[in-house]
Coordinates of C-alpha atoms in Angstrom, one line a residue:
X3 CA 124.3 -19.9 -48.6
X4 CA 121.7 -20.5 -46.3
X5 CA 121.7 -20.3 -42.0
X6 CA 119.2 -22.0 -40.0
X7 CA 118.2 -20.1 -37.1
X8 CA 115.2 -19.4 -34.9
X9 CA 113.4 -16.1 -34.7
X10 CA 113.5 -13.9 -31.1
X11 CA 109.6 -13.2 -32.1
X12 CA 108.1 -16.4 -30.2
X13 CA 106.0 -18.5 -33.1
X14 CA 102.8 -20.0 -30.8
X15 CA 101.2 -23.1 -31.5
X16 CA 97.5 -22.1 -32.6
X17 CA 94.7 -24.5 -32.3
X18 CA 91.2 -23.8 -33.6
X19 CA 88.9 -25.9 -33.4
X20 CA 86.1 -27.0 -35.9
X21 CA 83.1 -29.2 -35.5
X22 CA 82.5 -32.2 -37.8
X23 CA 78.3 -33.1 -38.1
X24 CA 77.9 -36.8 -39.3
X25 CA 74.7 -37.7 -40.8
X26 CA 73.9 -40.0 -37.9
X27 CA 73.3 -36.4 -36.3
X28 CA 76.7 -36.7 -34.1
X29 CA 79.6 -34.6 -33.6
X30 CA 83.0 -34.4 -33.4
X31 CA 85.8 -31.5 -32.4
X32 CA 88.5 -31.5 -34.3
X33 CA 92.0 -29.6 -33.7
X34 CA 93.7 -28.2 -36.7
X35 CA 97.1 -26.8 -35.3
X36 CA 99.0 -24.3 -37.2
X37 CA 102.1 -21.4 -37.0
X38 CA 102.0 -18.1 -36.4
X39 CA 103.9 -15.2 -37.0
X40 CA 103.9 -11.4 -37.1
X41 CA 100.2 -12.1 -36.6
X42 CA 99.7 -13.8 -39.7
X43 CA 98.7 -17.6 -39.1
X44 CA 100.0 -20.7 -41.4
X45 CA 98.5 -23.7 -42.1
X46 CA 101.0 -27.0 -41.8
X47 CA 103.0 -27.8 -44.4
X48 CA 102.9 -24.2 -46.0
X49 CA 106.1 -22.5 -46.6
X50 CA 106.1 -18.3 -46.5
X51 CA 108.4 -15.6 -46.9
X52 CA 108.0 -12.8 -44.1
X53 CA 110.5 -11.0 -46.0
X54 CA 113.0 -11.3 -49.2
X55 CA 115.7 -12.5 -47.2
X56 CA 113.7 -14.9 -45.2
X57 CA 112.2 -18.2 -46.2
X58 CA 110.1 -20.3 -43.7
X59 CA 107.7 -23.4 -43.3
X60 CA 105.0 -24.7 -40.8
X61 CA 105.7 -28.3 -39.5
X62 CA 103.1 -31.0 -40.6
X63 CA 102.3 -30.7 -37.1
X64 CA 102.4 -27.1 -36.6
X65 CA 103.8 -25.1 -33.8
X66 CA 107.1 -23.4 -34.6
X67 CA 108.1 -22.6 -38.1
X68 CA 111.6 -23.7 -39.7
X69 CA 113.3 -20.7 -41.4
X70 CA 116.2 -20.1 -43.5
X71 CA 118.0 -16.3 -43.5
X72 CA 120.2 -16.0 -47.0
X73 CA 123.8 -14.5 -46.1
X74 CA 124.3 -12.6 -49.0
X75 CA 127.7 -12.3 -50.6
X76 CA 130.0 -9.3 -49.4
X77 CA 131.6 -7.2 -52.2
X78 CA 134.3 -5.5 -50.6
X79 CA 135.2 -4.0 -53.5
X80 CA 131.7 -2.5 -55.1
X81 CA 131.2 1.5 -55.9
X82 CA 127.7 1.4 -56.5
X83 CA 125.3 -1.2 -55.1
X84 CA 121.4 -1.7 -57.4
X85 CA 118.9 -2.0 -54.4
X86 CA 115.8 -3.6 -54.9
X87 CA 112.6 -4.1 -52.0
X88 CA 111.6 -7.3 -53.5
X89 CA 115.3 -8.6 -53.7
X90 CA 116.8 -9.9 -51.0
X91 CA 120.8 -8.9 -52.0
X92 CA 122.1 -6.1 -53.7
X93 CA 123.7 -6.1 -57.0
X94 CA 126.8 -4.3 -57.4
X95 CA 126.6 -1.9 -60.8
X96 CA 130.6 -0.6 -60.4
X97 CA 133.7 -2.0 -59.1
X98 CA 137.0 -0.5 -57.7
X99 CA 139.7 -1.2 -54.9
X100 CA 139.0 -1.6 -51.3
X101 CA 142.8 -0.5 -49.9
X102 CA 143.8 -0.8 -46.5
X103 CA 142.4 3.2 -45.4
X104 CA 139.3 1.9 -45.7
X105 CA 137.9 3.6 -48.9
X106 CA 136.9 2.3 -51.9
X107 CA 138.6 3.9 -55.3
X108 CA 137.6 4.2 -58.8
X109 CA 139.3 1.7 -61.5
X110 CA 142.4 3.6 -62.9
X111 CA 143.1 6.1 -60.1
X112 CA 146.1 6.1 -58.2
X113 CA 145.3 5.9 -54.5
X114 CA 148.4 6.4 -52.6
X115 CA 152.1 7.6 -54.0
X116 CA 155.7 8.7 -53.2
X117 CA 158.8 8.6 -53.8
X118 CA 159.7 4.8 -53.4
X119 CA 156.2 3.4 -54.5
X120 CA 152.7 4.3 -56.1
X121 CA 149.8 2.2 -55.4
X122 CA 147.0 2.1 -58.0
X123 CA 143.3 0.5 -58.6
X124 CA 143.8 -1.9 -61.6
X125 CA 141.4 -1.4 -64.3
X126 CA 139.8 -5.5 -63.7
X127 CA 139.0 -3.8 -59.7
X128 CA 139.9 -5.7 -56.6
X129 CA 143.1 -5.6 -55.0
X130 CA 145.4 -2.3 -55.2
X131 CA 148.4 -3.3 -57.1
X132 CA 151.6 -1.3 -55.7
X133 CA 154.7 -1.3 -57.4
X134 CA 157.9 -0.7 -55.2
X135 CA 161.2 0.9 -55.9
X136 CA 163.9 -1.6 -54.8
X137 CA 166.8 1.0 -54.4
X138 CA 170.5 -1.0 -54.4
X139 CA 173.0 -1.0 -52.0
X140 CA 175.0 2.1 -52.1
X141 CA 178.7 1.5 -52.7
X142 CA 179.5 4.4 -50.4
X143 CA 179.6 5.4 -46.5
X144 CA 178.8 9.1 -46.5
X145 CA 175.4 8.6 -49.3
X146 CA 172.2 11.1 -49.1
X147 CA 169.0 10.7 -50.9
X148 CA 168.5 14.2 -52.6
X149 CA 164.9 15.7 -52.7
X150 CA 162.1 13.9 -54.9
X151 CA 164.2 10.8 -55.8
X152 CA 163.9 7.7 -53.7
X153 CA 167.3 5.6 -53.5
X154 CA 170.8 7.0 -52.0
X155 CA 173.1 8.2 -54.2
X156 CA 177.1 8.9 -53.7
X157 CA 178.1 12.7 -54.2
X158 CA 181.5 12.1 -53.6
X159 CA 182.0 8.7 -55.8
X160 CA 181.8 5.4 -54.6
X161 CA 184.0 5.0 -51.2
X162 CA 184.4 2.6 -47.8
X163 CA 185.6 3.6 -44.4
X164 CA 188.2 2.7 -41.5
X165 CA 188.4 3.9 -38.1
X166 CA 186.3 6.9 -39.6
X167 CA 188.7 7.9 -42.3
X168 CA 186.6 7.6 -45.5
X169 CA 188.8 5.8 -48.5
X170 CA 188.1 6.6 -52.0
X171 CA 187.5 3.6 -54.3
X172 CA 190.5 2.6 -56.5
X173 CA 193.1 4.8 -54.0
X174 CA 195.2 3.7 -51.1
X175 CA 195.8 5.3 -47.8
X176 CA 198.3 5.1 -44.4
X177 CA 196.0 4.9 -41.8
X178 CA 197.7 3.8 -38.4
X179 CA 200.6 1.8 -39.9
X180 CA 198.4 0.2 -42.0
X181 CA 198.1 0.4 -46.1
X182 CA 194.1 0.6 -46.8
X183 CA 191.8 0.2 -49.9
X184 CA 188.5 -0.5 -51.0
X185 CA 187.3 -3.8 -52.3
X186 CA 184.3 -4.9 -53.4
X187 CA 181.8 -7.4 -52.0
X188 CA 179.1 -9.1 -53.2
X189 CA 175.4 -9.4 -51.8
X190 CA 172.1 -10.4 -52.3
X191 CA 171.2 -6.1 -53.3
X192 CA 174.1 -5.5 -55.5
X193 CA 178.1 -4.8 -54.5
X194 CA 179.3 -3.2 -52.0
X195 CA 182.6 -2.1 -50.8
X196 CA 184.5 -3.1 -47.8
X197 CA 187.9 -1.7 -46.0
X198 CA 190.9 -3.6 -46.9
X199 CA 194.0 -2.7 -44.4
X200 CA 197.6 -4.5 -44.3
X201 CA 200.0 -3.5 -42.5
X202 CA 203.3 -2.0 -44.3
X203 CA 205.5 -4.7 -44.1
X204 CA 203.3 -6.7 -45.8
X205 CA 202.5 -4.7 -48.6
X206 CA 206.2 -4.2 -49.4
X207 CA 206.9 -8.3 -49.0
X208 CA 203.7 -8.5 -51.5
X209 CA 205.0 -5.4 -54.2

């Protein structure tokens, strides 16, 4: 990929002059324009490279040279660049993963973990690849999540609540004139369990 741009060092037109002797003993000056640049003249026409990166070319006419700059490609995810004066861009020798802190890691390390996920450089390079624990719903309203483990868990068996009295699954209790159980719901992360509560009369109608 190439961009066209001019250089900030001005490129002067040059014009030296020669003297043409005819054999009918006349003369004639002549004007041969060129380029310049970095004090090194060009002749028209001739194409130069001031350095690897950089490829130019004096106008038939002379005056100020057209040049090309190469954009060389970025490796985000390169370990070890090959450097080389003559070339122009570097070629990367060993890949790993770019992550979002900024560094790059070595292929098969594991560059950030805990708990709920670990985030690793795949052994192709590029992209980190993170794998995430996707913890369900806990079926319960007083759940902890105990040291080194990632998802809640229930140490007093699956339960719901009303009006802040906690109600075991699969038992029923009188909570302000009102018969009270668990029952289950479904959602998109799993079940969960939701307070039921009648009131008396209508459980005895029912049973």
């Amino acid at each position: 990929m190439f961009s066209y741009q001019h250089f900030v060092t001005p490129l002067v037109l040059i014009s030296i002059a020669s003297t043409m002797i005819y054999t009918d003993g006349s003369t004639e000056m002549v004007k041969a324009t060129t380029c310049q640049y970095r004090n090194v003249t060009y002749s028209a026409k001739q194409t130069f490279k001031p350095d690897p990166c950089t490829f130019c070319k004096c106008p038939r006419g002379g005056g100020e040279a057209r040049c090309a700059i190469m954009d060389c490609k970025w490796e985000p995810h390169c370990l070890q660049f090959a450097t080389d004066s003559g070339v122009c861009c570097p070629t990367c020798l060993q890949y790993g993963c770019l992550h979002s802190d900024g560094k790059v890691y070595e292929v098969g390390s594991v560059v950030s973990s805990s708990n709920c996920s670990k985030c690793y450089c795949p052994e192709s390079g590029g992209r980190t690849v993170c794998e995430v624990t996707q913890c369900p719903r806990p079926r319960c309203v007083d759940h902890v999540v105990r040291e080194g483990t990632c998802c809640p868990a229930c140490p007093n068996g699956h339960n719901c609540q009303y009006k802040g009295h906690i109600i075991p699954a699969n038992k029923i209790l009188d909570i302000d004139h009102r018969r009270c159980r668990c029952k289950r719901l479904r959602l998109a992360r799993g079940t969960s369990l939701f307070a039921s509560c009648r009131k008396k009369h209508y459980w005895r109608e029912k049973h």
